[in-house]
Coordinates of C-alpha atoms and ligand atoms in Angstrom, one line a residue:
X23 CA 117.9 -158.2 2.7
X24 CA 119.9 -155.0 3.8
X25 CA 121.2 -157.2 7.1
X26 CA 122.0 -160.1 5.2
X27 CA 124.2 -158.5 2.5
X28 CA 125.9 -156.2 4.6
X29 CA 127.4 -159.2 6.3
X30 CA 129.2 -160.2 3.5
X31 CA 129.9 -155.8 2.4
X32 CA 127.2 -156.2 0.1
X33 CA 123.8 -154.1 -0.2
X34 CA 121.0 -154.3 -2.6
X35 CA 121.2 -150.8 -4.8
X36 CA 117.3 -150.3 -5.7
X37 CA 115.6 -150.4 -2.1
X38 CA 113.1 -148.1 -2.2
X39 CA 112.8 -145.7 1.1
X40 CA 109.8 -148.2 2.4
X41 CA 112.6 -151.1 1.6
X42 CA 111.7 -151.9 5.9
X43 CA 107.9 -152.6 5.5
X44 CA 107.8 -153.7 2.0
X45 CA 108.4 -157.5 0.8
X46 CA 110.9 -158.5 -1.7
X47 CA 107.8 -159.9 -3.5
X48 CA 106.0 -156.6 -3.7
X49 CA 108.9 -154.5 -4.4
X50 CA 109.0 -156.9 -7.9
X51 CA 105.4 -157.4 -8.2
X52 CA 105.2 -152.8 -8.0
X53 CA 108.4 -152.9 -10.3
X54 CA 109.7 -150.4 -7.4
X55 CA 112.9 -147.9 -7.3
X56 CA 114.5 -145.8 -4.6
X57 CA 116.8 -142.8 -3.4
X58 CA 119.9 -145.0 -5.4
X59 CA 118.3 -145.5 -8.2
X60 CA 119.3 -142.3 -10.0
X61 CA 123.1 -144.2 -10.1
X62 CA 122.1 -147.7 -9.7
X63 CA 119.0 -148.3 -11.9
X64 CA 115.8 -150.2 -10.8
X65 CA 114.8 -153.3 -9.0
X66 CA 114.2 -154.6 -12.7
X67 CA 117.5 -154.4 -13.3
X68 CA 118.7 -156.2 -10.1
X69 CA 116.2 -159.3 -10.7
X70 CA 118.5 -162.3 -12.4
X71 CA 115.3 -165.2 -11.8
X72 CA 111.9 -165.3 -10.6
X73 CA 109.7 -168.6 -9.7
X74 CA 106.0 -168.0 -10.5
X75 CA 103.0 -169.6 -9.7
X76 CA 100.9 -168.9 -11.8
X77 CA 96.6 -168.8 -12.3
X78 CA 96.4 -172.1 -13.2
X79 CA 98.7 -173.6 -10.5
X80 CA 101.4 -174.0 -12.7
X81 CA 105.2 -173.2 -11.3
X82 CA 107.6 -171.5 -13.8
X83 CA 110.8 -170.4 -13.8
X84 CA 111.5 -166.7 -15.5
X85 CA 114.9 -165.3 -16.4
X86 CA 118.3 -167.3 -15.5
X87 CA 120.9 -166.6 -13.4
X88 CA 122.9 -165.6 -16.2
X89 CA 123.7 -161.6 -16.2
X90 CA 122.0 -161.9 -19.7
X91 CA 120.3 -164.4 -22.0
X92 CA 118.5 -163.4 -25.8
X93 CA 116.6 -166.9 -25.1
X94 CA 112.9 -166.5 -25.8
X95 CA 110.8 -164.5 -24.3
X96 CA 111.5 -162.1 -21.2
X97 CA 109.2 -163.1 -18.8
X98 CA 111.1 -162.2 -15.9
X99 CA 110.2 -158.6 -17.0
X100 CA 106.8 -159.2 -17.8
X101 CA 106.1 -160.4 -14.0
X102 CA 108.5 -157.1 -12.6
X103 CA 105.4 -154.6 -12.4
X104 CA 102.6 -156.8 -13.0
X105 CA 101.1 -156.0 -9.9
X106 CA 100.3 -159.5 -9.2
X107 CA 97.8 -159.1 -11.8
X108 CA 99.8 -162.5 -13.8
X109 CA 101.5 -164.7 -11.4
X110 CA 102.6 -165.2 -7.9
X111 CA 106.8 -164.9 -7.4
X112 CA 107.6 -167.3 -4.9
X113 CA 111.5 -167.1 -5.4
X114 CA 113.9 -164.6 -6.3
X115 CA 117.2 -164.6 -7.6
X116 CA 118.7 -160.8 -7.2
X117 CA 122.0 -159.3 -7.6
X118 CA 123.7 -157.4 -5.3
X119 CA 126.5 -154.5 -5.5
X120 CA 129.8 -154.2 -3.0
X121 CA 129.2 -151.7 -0.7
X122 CA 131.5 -148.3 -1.9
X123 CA 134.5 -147.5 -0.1
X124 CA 134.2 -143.9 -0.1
X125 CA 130.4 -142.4 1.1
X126 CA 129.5 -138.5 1.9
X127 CA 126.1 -136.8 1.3
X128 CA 124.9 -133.5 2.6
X129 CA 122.6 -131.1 1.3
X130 CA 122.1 -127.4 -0.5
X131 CA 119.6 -124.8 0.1
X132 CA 118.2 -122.7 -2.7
X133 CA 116.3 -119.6 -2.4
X134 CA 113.6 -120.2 -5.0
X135 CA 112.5 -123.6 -6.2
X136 CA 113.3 -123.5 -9.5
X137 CA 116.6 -122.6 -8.9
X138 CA 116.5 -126.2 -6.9
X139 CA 114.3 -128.1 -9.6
X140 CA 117.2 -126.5 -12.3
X141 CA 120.2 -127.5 -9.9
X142 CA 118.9 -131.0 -9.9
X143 CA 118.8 -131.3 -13.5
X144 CA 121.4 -129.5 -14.6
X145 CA 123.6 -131.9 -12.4
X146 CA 121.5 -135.3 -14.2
X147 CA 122.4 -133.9 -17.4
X148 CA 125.7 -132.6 -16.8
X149 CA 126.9 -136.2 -15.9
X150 CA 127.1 -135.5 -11.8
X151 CA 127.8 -139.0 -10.6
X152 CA 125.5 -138.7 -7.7
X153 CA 123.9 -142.0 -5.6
X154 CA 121.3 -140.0 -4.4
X155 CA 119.9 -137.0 -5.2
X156 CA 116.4 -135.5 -3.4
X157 CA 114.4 -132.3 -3.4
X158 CA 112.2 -130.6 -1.0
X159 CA 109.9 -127.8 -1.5
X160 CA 109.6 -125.2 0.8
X161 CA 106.3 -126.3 2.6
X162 CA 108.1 -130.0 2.4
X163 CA 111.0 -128.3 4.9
X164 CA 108.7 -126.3 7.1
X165 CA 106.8 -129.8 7.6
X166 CA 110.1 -131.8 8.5
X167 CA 111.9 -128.7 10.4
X168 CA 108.2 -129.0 13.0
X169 CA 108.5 -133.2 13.1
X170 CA 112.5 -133.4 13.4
X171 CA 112.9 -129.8 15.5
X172 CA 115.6 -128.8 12.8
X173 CA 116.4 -125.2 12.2
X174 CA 117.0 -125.3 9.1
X175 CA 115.8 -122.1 7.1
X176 CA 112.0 -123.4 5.7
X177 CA 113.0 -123.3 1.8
X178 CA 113.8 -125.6 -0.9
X179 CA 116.8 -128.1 0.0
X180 CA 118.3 -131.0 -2.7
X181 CA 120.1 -133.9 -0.3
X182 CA 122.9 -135.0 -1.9
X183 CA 124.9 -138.5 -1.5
X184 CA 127.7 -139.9 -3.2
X185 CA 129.3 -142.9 -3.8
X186 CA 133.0 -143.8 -5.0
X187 CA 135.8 -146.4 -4.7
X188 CA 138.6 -143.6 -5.2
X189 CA 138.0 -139.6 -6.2
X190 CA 134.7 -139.3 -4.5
X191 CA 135.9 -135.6 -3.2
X192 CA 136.4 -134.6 -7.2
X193 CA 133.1 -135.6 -8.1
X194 CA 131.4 -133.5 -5.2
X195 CA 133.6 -130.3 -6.1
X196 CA 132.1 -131.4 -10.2
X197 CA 128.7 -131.5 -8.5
X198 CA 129.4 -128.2 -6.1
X199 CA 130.4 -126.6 -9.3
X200 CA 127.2 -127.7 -11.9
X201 CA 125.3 -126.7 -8.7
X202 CA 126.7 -122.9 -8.4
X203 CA 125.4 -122.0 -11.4
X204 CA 121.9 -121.8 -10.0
X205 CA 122.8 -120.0 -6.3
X206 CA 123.1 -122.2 -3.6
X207 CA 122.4 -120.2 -0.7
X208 CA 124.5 -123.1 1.3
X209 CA 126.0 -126.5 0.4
X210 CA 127.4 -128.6 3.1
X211 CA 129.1 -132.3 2.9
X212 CA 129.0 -134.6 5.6
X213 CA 131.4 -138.0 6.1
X214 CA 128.9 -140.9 6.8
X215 CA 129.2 -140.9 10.2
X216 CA 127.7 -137.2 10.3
X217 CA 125.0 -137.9 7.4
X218 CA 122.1 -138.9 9.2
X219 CA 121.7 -135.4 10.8
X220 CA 122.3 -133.8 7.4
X221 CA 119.8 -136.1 5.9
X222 CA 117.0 -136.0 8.9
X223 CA 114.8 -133.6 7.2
X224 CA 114.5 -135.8 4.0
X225 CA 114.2 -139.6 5.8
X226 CA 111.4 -138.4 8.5
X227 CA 109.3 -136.6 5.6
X228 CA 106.2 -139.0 5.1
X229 CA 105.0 -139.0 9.4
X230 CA 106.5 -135.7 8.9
X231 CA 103.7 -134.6 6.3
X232 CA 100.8 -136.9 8.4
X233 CA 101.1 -135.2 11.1
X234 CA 101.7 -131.7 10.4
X235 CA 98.1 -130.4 10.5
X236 CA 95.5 -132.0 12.9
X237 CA 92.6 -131.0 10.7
X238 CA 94.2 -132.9 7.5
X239 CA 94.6 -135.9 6.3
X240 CA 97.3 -137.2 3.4
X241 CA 95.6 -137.3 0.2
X242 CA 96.6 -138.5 -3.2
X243 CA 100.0 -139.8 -3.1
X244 CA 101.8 -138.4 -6.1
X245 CA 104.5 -140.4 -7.8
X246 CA 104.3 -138.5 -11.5
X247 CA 107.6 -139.5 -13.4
X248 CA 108.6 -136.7 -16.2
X249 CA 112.0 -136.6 -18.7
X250 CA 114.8 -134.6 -16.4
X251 CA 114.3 -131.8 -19.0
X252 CA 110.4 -131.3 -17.7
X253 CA 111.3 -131.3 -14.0
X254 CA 111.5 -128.2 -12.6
X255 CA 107.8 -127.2 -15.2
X256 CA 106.0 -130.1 -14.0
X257 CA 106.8 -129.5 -10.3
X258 CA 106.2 -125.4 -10.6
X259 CA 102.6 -126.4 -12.5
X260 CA 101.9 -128.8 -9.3
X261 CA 102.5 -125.3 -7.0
X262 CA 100.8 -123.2 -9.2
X263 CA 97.8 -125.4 -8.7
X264 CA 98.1 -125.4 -5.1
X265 CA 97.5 -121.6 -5.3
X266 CA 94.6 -121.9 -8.1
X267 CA 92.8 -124.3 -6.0
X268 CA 94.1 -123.1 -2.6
X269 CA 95.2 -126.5 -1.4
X270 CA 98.9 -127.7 0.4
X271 CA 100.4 -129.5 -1.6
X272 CA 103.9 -130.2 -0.2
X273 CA 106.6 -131.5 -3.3
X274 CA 109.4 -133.9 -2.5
X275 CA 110.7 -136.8 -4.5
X276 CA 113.4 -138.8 -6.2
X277 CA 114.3 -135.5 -8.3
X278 CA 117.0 -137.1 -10.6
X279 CA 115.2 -139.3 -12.0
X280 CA 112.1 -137.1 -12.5
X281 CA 110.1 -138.5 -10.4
X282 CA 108.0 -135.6 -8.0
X283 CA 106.2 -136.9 -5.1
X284 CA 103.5 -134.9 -3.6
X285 CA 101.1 -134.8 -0.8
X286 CA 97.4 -133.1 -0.9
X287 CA 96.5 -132.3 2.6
X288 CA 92.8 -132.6 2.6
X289 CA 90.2 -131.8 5.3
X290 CA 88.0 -134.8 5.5
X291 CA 84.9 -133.1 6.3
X292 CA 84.9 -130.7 3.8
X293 CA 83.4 -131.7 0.4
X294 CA 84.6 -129.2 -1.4
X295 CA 88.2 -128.9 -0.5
X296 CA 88.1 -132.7 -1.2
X297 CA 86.9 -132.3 -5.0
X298 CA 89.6 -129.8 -5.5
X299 CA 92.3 -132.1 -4.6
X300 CA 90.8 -134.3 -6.6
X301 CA 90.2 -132.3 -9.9
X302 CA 94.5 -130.9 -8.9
X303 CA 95.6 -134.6 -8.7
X304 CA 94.2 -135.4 -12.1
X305 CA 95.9 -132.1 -13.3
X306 CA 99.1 -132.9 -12.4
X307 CA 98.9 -136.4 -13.8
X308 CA 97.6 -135.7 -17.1
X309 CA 100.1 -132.9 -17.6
X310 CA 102.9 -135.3 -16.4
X311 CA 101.4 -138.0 -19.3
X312 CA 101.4 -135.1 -21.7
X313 CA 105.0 -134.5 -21.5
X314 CA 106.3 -137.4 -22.3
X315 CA 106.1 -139.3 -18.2
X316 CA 104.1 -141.9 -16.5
X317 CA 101.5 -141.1 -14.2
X318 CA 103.6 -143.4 -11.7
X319 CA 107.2 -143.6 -11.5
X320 CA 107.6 -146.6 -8.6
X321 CA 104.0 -146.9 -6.7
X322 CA 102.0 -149.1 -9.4
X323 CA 98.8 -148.3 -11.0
X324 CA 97.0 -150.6 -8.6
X325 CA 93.0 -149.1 -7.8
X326 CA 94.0 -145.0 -7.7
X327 CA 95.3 -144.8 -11.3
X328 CA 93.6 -147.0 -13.4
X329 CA 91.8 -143.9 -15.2
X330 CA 95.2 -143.0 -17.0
X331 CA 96.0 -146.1 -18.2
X332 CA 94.7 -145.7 -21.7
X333 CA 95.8 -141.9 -21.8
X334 CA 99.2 -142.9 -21.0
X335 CA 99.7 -145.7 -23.4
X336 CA 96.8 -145.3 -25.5
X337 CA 94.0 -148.1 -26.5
X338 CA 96.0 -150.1 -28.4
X339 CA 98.4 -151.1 -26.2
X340 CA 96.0 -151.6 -22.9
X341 CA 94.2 -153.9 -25.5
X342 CA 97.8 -155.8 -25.8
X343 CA 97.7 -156.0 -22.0
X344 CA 94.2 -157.3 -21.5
X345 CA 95.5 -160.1 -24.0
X346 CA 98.4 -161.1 -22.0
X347 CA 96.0 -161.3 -19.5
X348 CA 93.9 -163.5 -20.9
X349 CA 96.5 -165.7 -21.7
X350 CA 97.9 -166.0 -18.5
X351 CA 94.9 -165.5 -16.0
X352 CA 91.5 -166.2 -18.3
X353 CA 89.4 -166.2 -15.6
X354 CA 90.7 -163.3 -13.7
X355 CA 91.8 -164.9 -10.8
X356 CA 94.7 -162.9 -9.9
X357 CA 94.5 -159.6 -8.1
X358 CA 91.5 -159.1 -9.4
X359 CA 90.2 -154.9 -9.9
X360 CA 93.3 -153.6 -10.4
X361 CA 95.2 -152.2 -13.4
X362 CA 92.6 -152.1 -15.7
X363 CA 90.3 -149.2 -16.4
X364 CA 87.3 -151.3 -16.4
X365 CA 87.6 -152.2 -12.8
X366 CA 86.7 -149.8 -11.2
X367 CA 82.9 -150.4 -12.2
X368 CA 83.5 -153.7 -11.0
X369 CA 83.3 -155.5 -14.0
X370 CA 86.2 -158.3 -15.3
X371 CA 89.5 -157.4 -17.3
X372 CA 87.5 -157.2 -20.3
X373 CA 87.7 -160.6 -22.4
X374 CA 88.2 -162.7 -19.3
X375 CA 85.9 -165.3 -18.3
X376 CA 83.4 -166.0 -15.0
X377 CA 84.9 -168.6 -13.2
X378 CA 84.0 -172.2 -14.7
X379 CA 80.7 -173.3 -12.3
Ligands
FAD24 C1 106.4 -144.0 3.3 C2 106.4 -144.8 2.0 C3 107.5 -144.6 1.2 C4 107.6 -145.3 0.0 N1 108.7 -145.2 -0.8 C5 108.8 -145.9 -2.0 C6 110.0 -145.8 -2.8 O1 111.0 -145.1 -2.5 N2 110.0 -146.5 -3.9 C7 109.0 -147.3 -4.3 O2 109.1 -148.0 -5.3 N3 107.9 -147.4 -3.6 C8 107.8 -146.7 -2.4 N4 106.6 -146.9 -1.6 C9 105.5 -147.8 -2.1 C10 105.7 -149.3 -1.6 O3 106.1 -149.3 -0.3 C11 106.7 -150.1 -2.5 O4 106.3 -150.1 -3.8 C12 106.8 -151.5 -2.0 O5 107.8 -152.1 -2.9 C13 105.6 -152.4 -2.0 O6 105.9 -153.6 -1.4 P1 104.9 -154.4 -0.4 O7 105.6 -155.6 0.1 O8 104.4 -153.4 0.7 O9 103.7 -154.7 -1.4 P2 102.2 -154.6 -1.1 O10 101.8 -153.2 -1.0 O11 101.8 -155.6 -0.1 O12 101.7 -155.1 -2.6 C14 101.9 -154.3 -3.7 C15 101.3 -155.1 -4.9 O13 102.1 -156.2 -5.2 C16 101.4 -157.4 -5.1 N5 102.2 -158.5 -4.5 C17 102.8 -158.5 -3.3 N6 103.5 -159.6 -3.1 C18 103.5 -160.3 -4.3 C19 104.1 -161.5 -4.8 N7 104.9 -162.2 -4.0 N8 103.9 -161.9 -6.0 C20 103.1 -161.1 -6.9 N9 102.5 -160.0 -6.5 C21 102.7 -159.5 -5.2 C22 100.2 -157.1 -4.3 O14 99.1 -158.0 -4.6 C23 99.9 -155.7 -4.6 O15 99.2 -155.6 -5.8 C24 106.5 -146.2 -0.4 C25 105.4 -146.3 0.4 C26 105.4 -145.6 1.6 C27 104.2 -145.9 2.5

């Protein structure tokens, strides 16, 4: 999609950082999000029209290609998210942005990580008109510096980009200044052609983490979403359980919008280092859910977070889910075992019927 809008000076905002192995279908069906969408929203709001095929055979039509419509029900959204779990999307209408005129990103180091995790949402709040804007823990950087060969210092770094049509260099001295208030150690600004280098650290991160330790394995992908105001808690509670349980567990993630990924570096044959990342993982969800986030910012609930469904929106409303189920897929057809709590015994979304004989 990237290839063929950039012909015309056009890209698509919402990508998500695995935009080159991921389909446009599953980016709608995961309701996904990326680096941009701190400035540019997500891939919800760049869907216009979706065809769906749905359980039954049936081929709909949701939204319009009108930029807005108050005309019955919005099934377009419905399907964004639905993990396949309602319909098939077949076709899809997107919209697409003009590509800036004016690009620079680079990157600032901070001695401690919450000065980092406050820089990052001081500069959300304070209105910093950033396209992208990423943290790195320390254990993050001293994973990337031994993939990429950097030499960079091994502490916590935000990567910064921004995008303008005219004044971008006013809104990186605005950001610069937000930014000192928490003691940048360095902050450096690239043009786009020098980016990439500046960048390296942050793009090469996930073969980065997989390979860092022979004897580990990358457990429990962490994708906890929180307010901007519980940031930098949520992502010191996830280090403090690193220590408690003595695990790695490397922070990174799509900071301004809340959202903290995180890696557990496991040992596959030992039991009991296993159960602790397990027993962590659950922490740090449940505490993300407590403060007001999601227990999945961009990744989809899919088979690993089924379990926090009903503490993150509560009985009720799974109940209102498993109807729209019902009414769309009765006999459980589609993508069966995912989503729903119940699946993971085995059984049917609850209500659902066996297949006719
Ligand atoms: C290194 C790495 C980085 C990542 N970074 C991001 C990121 O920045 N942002 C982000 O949001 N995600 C990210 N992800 C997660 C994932 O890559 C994305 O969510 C991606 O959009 C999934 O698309 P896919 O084509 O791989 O879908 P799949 O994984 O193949 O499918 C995902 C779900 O969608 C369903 N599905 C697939 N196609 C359709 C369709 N046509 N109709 C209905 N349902 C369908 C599948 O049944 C499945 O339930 C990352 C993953 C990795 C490995």
């Amino acid at each position: 999609i990237e290839a063929a809008a950039g012909q015309h000076g056009l890209f698509f905002p919402p990508l998500p950082s695995s935009g080159d192995i991921s389909t446009i279908g599953g980016m709608i069906a995961n309701a996904a999000s990326g680096m941009q969408t701190v400035k540019y929203g997500e891939i919800a709001d760049w869907v216009l029209e979706l065809e769906v095929v749905l359980a039954d055979g049936s081929v709909i039509t949701a939204g319009s290609k009108a930029v807005k419509t108050s005309s019955g029900y919005n099934l377009r959204d419905l399907f964004v998210g639905s993990e396949g779990t309602l319909g098939v999307v077949t076709r899809a209408t997107l919209e697409l942005a003009g590509r800036p005129e004016q690009i620079k990103g680079g990157r600032a180091l901070f001695a401690t990580l919450d000065d980092a995790a406050a820089a990052v949402s001081d500069a959300v709040r304070s209105g910093v008109d950033v396209a992208k804007i990423e943290l790195l823990d320390a254990e993050a950087a001293t994973m990337s510096n031994a993939y990429t060969g950097a030499d960079l210092p091994d502490q916590p770094m935000v990567f910064l980009e921004f995008h303008a049509d005219h004044g971008i260099d006013d809104e990186i001295a605005f950001c610069e200044a937000v930014l000192a208030d928490h003691d940048p150690e360095r902050f450096e600004i690239a043009d786009e052609e020098r980016m990439d280098d500046l960048w390296r650290a942050r793009k090469d991160l996930a073969p980065a983490i997989d390979e860092y330790d022979p004897d580990r394995v990358f457990r429990h992908p962490g994708d906890v979403t929180v307010p901007i105001s519980e940031y930098g808690t949520l992502i010191a509670y996830a280090k403090s359980l690193a220590g408690e349980y003595d695990l790695s567990i490397p922070c990174f993630g799509h900071a301004g919008d809340g959202n903290v990924h995180y890696a557990i570096l496991v040992d596959p044959d030992d039991p009991d280092e296993a159960a602790r990342a397990k027993e962590a993982h659950s922490r740090i969800i449940e505490r993300a859910i407590e403060v007001g986030g999601t227990a999945t910012g961009e990744h989809g609930i899919g088979q690993g977070k089924r379990g926090y469904l009903v503490a993150e929106h509560g009985e009720e409303a799974v109940e209102a889910m498993r109807a729209v189920k019902r009414a769309l897929d009765p006999n459980d057809t589609l993508n069966p075992g995912k989503l729903f709590p119940e699946t993971a015994d085995g059984e049917r979304v609850k209500g659902t019927l066996p297949d006719a004989e």
